[in-house]
């Protein structure tokens, strides 16, 4: 059961081949046996999972089961879950049992899904390798010497390893798409505002977006339908109807206009990654799509702009972690300043501190215009690049990351780590949706094809990705890790 | 724009992050390189471009003025490090 | 050297919304600590703000009330700093694009003159919680019930030139916000708080002096006292060869002085930037027009109308229009009795005196405007005389005569206070008094005619006494004069 897609499992459940309890038990068993090697979960919630599975089975027995009823999944440990530790990968929240559910947790629970636990992540979603977790790094199931990507590395690894068929991630600069690419799964970052951010611990509020990570585009479509929608508790969530994301899965690709941004195929792109991506594009051509080059001229300003905007927002968002109402508090503070300084110094890890310092510095008096305002202007230019491109083509395609998964410990320098996100970051600045789908390998490590669409084009993206998966089997490949342990 | 040791200490203080001199030196090096990368922005002419704070041109929706929340103090204070008589405790603040 | 004082005020007004500016928690005053601090107010990880429509409407109403420009777009920013009662480590406020732009407020001074004080802008923001220091073994306790209460911060230009003007400005703001019903204006509960910027400069000099900011001055009287003290302090300092430093000071009402807040002297850098959790607030013209069309008559307009249409003095018009409740009460009295002058006299005289004695506000008055109006009517139509009216008023105040609008008539009837205007009856009483007062009659007769006018008072008093106060005093006067003069 563990290597089936969500869609297949849904069919099995509704046909009565197995119950949600049986499925849940099997996966919990696998997590118990195998996750010691991966470290993809921070918390496994076996007991509530089994109760939820029983409820789902009862709902099915009553004939009330919806399409997601009884399906197991995992939640990145950034989503608040009532009664369950919600750590955000940080010592700061190691003791934080969330008193409420995030909106998407509520929605997925109402849809009858069964959460098996909370997945590992870079601390406060800051990172591209999952090495910045207080709970230790996650291993890539394809190669334990490689990182799974980040920040949703635990979610990606757990899905790739067959511990869970799908997991929720968040993406601020590529944190769904890059780990999906590194772990050979499908990950969708929806349009900014498509999925509620309420209860999702904020990193950079104007960039953060939650999305599904699963084994196929069809699975992502199934999940997005349950996650998306307007939320009265999130001012930035969009009041716009949720289309049936399944309905466009089978739309023919004939006449689809694909743009290849020249900037996404330049220096620093690993040749094996490029070869895999170009081969994938050829598959599309063979299915009737037309391909042309386009330009996103401000691409190279995306990382600089991001490293002003995201740390600035983060420096403010993370001020609430002050040791007063929740989270880590230092021993015997002598005064208020001491309470703040020691609690925060002890609670936050190195990368988080680095970004808080950068954000605080660039927002300071005398620097604001040169950094923050400038970055916001550049942000507009970057969005305009995409809007201009979508005047010409329907979707953009390119690599999700310039390299396949790198070795654990390989990127010690923060700037070289940041540059890894060159193909994903502009998408968050522009707020458009993007999906990463497995498209081959560079050696033994997966390569992700990234497909981008204009605002609210998720249904189209999912269809374009699904058609590829109907004609290739990259997404069906499973790491040896999963098989030898089965 | 170069960053100096004092800037790091100042930012750390504003952000209430306890840093010792050694930490500050370590971050000075990292921050210097990050800002050097960020400084590429300065080469771009953005004259007349309106800063963009949000990716969508959406506007704020307003909430009806209704009391929808009930008292959950005890529940919310379960995750608090120090409370007494319903108050969150901090070291004495002199005003 | 002649010194000129320059004053600017930042007034924080708590808006009278039911729920908080960004959450659905109640804003009611006086609840158990932290019982009205919801997940959003506590700044729990993951929570987000959603803006309260009433807070927006109230801010716009204020703007319209001070003839301000209401910009189409306003934006919320974060003001970043750490403080014990500031849960998120930032205050959501409006730094760059406030909801209300420049406007002006008319203030009226004691001499009846008026001045215009410019409002630089007004912006919406969230209030912080409260720190409590008692009985916590040397710790400070944080109550976040107030956190997230909507505040309108009204920032004036440095247009005021005296403590009295500053107090008059604060009163004008108070009456505008209470007229609009956008705040209860209760300074004791902190619904209105004020920071005062004060500087002095040699008269005739254009450049401003260095200013001190006096924080949290919370009554009209303290504003005046704090400024007076601070001005004196600054002048003395400069005249002694010192320099005023730009700093934040606290006014201590007990000691009646301002003190430097040296503990918070470190340089702040609030790192304002647009709040990414909130989108630009866009107000269309129709919305603003609708609010404009539904604005109540504001104090300055009311004052002008009372003065010019109702013929009240500038002073009376000012006092009666200062609060909306007072003005409405007065207008109801006036509508009932039809005489603005008499209504004004009664409301400012007997009624205000009684309210002050018992520490009540007009809303708590046991005598309704209709009751008082009828009482005045009964004076005007000669049913009772002024002395009897005061007695009836006191009885009404004590709750006698019931709550009905016509309680004046009930009381007049019950107490037999109806004025005797029957000249026959009055003449009979006069004849009796004259018969019983031979000595006084003799004195009257012997007096110089020009002195007789004064002497008649004795006879009037006796007749009034005989009538138990019910005889019409004018009639008594006239008839007495006739009869006594006939004896001369």
mmCIF file of C-alpha atoms in Angstrom, chain C residues 286-439:
data_model
loop_
_atom_site.group_PDB
_atom_site.id
_atom_site.type_symbol
_atom_site.label_atom_id
_atom_site.label_comp_id
_atom_site.label_asym_id
_atom_site.label_seq_id
_atom_site.Cartn_x
_atom_site.Cartn_y
_atom_site.Cartn_z
ATOM 1 C CA UNK C 286 -19.591 56.664 -2.434
ATOM 2 C CA UNK C 287 -18.618 55.186 0.916
ATOM 3 C CA UNK C 288 -17.131 58.454 2.121
ATOM 4 C CA UNK C 289 -20.101 60.430 0.798
ATOM 5 C CA UNK C 290 -22.492 58.136 2.596
ATOM 6 C CA UNK C 291 -20.690 58.693 5.895
ATOM 7 C CA UNK C 292 -20.583 62.406 5.233
ATOM 8 C CA UNK C 293 -24.305 62.544 4.594
ATOM 9 C CA UNK C 294 -24.978 60.846 7.892
ATOM 10 C CA UNK C 295 -22.714 62.962 10.076
ATOM 11 C CA UNK C 296 -24.470 64.546 13.034
ATOM 12 C CA UNK C 297 -24.286 68.311 13.564
ATOM 13 C CA UNK C 298 -20.859 68.885 15.090
ATOM 14 C CA UNK C 299 -19.990 71.081 18.079
ATOM 15 C CA UNK C 300 -18.679 74.060 16.126
ATOM 16 C CA UNK C 301 -21.806 74.178 13.950
ATOM 17 C CA UNK C 302 -24.024 73.709 16.937
ATOM 18 C CA UNK C 303 -22.266 76.469 18.832
ATOM 19 C CA UNK C 304 -22.727 78.837 15.927
ATOM 20 C CA UNK C 305 -26.393 77.930 15.589
ATOM 21 C CA UNK C 306 -27.052 78.330 19.318
ATOM 22 C CA UNK C 307 -25.459 81.726 19.188
ATOM 23 C CA UNK C 308 -26.876 83.069 15.967
ATOM 24 C CA UNK C 309 -30.237 81.373 15.646
ATOM 25 C CA UNK C 310 -31.189 80.899 19.263
ATOM 26 C CA UNK C 311 -29.653 84.147 20.450
ATOM 27 C CA UNK C 312 -27.532 82.670 23.196
ATOM 28 C CA UNK C 313 -24.382 84.392 24.343
ATOM 29 C CA UNK C 314 -21.073 83.058 23.023
ATOM 30 C CA UNK C 315 -20.345 81.683 26.460
ATOM 31 C CA UNK C 316 -23.699 79.911 26.836
ATOM 32 C CA UNK C 317 -23.470 78.534 23.307
ATOM 33 C CA UNK C 318 -19.999 77.197 24.030
ATOM 34 C CA UNK C 319 -20.935 75.529 27.291
ATOM 35 C CA UNK C 320 -24.150 74.015 25.960
ATOM 36 C CA UNK C 321 -22.545 72.629 22.808
ATOM 37 C CA UNK C 322 -19.473 71.182 24.519
ATOM 38 C CA UNK C 323 -20.974 67.748 24.803
ATOM 39 C CA UNK C 324 -23.482 66.176 22.521
ATOM 40 C CA UNK C 325 -25.510 64.867 25.438
ATOM 41 C CA UNK C 326 -25.680 68.326 26.999
ATOM 42 C CA UNK C 327 -26.567 69.946 23.698
ATOM 43 C CA UNK C 328 -29.286 67.449 22.958
ATOM 44 C CA UNK C 329 -30.723 67.805 26.441
ATOM 45 C CA UNK C 330 -30.723 71.548 26.112
ATOM 46 C CA UNK C 331 -32.426 71.387 22.732
ATOM 47 C CA UNK C 332 -35.145 69.132 24.051
ATOM 48 C CA UNK C 333 -35.774 71.489 26.974
ATOM 49 C CA UNK C 334 -35.849 74.369 24.569
ATOM 50 C CA UNK C 335 -38.255 72.611 22.224
ATOM 51 C CA UNK C 336 -40.581 71.810 25.085
ATOM 52 C CA UNK C 337 -40.678 75.299 26.598
ATOM 53 C CA UNK C 338 -40.021 77.307 23.462
ATOM 54 C CA UNK C 339 -37.626 79.728 25.159
ATOM 55 C CA UNK C 340 -33.915 79.216 24.461
ATOM 56 C CA UNK C 341 -32.747 81.776 27.005
ATOM 57 C CA UNK C 342 -34.776 80.291 29.846
ATOM 58 C CA UNK C 343 -33.821 76.763 28.810
ATOM 59 C CA UNK C 344 -30.137 77.748 28.809
ATOM 60 C CA UNK C 345 -30.452 79.378 32.244
ATOM 61 C CA UNK C 346 -32.097 76.360 33.775
ATOM 62 C CA UNK C 347 -29.779 73.796 32.219
ATOM 63 C CA UNK C 348 -26.653 75.702 33.224
ATOM 64 C CA UNK C 349 -28.096 76.825 36.573
ATOM 65 C CA UNK C 350 -30.293 74.513 38.592
ATOM 66 C CA UNK C 351 -29.649 71.379 36.561
ATOM 67 C CA UNK C 352 -25.860 71.643 36.201
ATOM 68 C CA UNK C 353 -25.590 72.654 39.862
ATOM 69 C CA UNK C 354 -27.496 69.568 40.951
ATOM 70 C CA UNK C 355 -25.532 67.302 38.628
ATOM 71 C CA UNK C 356 -22.223 68.664 39.874
ATOM 72 C CA UNK C 357 -23.242 68.308 43.502
ATOM 73 C CA UNK C 358 -23.939 64.626 42.982
ATOM 74 C CA UNK C 359 -21.162 63.984 40.518
ATOM 75 C CA UNK C 360 -23.573 62.886 37.782
ATOM 76 C CA UNK C 361 -23.408 63.387 34.036
ATOM 77 C CA UNK C 362 -26.303 64.684 32.022
ATOM 78 C CA UNK C 363 -27.119 61.155 30.927
ATOM 79 C CA UNK C 364 -27.790 60.236 34.544
ATOM 80 C CA UNK C 365 -30.012 63.213 35.282
ATOM 81 C CA UNK C 366 -33.082 62.139 37.259
ATOM 82 C CA UNK C 367 -34.975 65.030 35.688
ATOM 83 C CA UNK C 368 -35.703 64.523 32.022
ATOM 84 C CA UNK C 369 -35.493 67.308 29.459
ATOM 85 C CA UNK C 370 -39.250 67.104 28.921
ATOM 86 C CA UNK C 371 -39.954 67.394 32.631
ATOM 87 C CA UNK C 372 -37.711 70.412 32.934
ATOM 88 C CA UNK C 373 -39.146 71.925 29.774
ATOM 89 C CA UNK C 374 -42.690 71.748 31.146
ATOM 90 C CA UNK C 375 -41.556 73.236 34.445
ATOM 91 C CA UNK C 376 -40.094 76.202 32.586
ATOM 92 C CA UNK C 377 -43.288 76.462 30.563
ATOM 93 C CA UNK C 378 -45.213 76.792 33.798
ATOM 94 C CA UNK C 379 -43.040 79.709 34.814
ATOM 95 C CA UNK C 380 -43.438 81.313 31.440
ATOM 96 C CA UNK C 381 -47.213 80.987 31.473
ATOM 97 C CA UNK C 382 -47.349 82.363 35.020
ATOM 98 C CA UNK C 383 -48.736 79.172 36.514
ATOM 99 C CA UNK C 384 -45.998 79.303 39.114
ATOM 100 C CA UNK C 385 -43.422 81.822 40.080
ATOM 101 C CA UNK C 386 -39.661 81.353 39.971
ATOM 102 C CA UNK C 387 -39.318 80.530 43.635
ATOM 103 C CA UNK C 388 -41.957 77.819 43.433
ATOM 104 C CA UNK C 389 -40.320 76.496 40.262
ATOM 105 C CA UNK C 390 -37.074 75.918 42.146
ATOM 106 C CA UNK C 391 -38.969 73.994 44.793
ATOM 107 C CA UNK C 392 -40.677 71.901 42.127
ATOM 108 C CA UNK C 393 -37.311 71.223 40.521
ATOM 109 C CA UNK C 394 -35.857 70.001 43.800
ATOM 110 C CA UNK C 395 -38.859 67.750 44.290
ATOM 111 C CA UNK C 396 -38.467 66.358 40.791
ATOM 112 C CA UNK C 397 -34.786 65.786 41.427
ATOM 113 C CA UNK C 398 -35.715 63.724 44.477
ATOM 114 C CA UNK C 399 -37.981 61.640 42.303
ATOM 115 C CA UNK C 400 -41.271 63.102 43.520
ATOM 116 C CA UNK C 401 -44.075 63.417 41.021
ATOM 117 C CA UNK C 402 -43.050 60.370 39.009
ATOM 118 C CA UNK C 403 -41.284 60.031 35.685
ATOM 119 C CA UNK C 404 -44.004 61.275 33.407
ATOM 120 C CA UNK C 405 -43.248 64.266 31.196
ATOM 121 C CA UNK C 406 -45.993 66.225 32.956
ATOM 122 C CA UNK C 407 -44.675 65.659 36.475
ATOM 123 C CA UNK C 408 -44.317 69.417 36.913
ATOM 124 C CA UNK C 409 -48.078 69.811 36.770
ATOM 125 C CA UNK C 410 -48.590 66.920 39.176
ATOM 126 C CA UNK C 411 -46.206 68.470 41.681
ATOM 127 C CA UNK C 412 -47.605 71.989 41.301
ATOM 128 C CA UNK C 413 -51.056 70.615 41.937
ATOM 129 C CA UNK C 414 -50.038 68.397 44.844
ATOM 130 C CA UNK C 415 -48.044 71.085 46.573
ATOM 131 C CA UNK C 416 -50.634 73.785 45.917
ATOM 132 C CA UNK C 417 -48.006 75.974 44.333
ATOM 133 C CA UNK C 418 -50.220 77.287 41.605
ATOM 134 C CA UNK C 419 -49.756 80.996 41.446
ATOM 135 C CA UNK C 420 -52.615 83.100 42.731
ATOM 136 C CA UNK C 421 -53.393 85.604 40.007
ATOM 137 C CA UNK C 422 -56.916 86.342 41.101
ATOM 138 C CA UNK C 423 -56.559 90.076 41.977
ATOM 139 C CA UNK C 424 -59.444 89.916 44.390
ATOM 140 C CA UNK C 425 -57.726 87.257 46.466
ATOM 141 C CA UNK C 426 -54.438 89.111 46.342
ATOM 142 C CA UNK C 427 -56.120 92.389 47.326
ATOM 143 C CA UNK C 428 -57.688 90.657 50.318
ATOM 144 C CA UNK C 429 -54.275 89.439 51.441
ATOM 145 C CA UNK C 430 -52.795 92.913 50.933
ATOM 146 C CA UNK C 431 -55.554 94.545 52.942
ATOM 147 C CA UNK C 432 -54.908 92.152 55.777
ATOM 148 C CA UNK C 433 -51.133 92.749 55.747
ATOM 149 C CA UNK C 434 -51.676 96.528 55.708
ATOM 150 C CA UNK C 435 -54.131 96.239 58.582
ATOM 151 C CA UNK C 436 -51.632 94.149 60.581
ATOM 152 C CA UNK C 437 -48.641 96.435 59.929
ATOM 153 C CA UNK C 438 -49.604 99.946 61.168
ATOM 154 C CA UNK C 439 -46.037 100.862 62.142
#
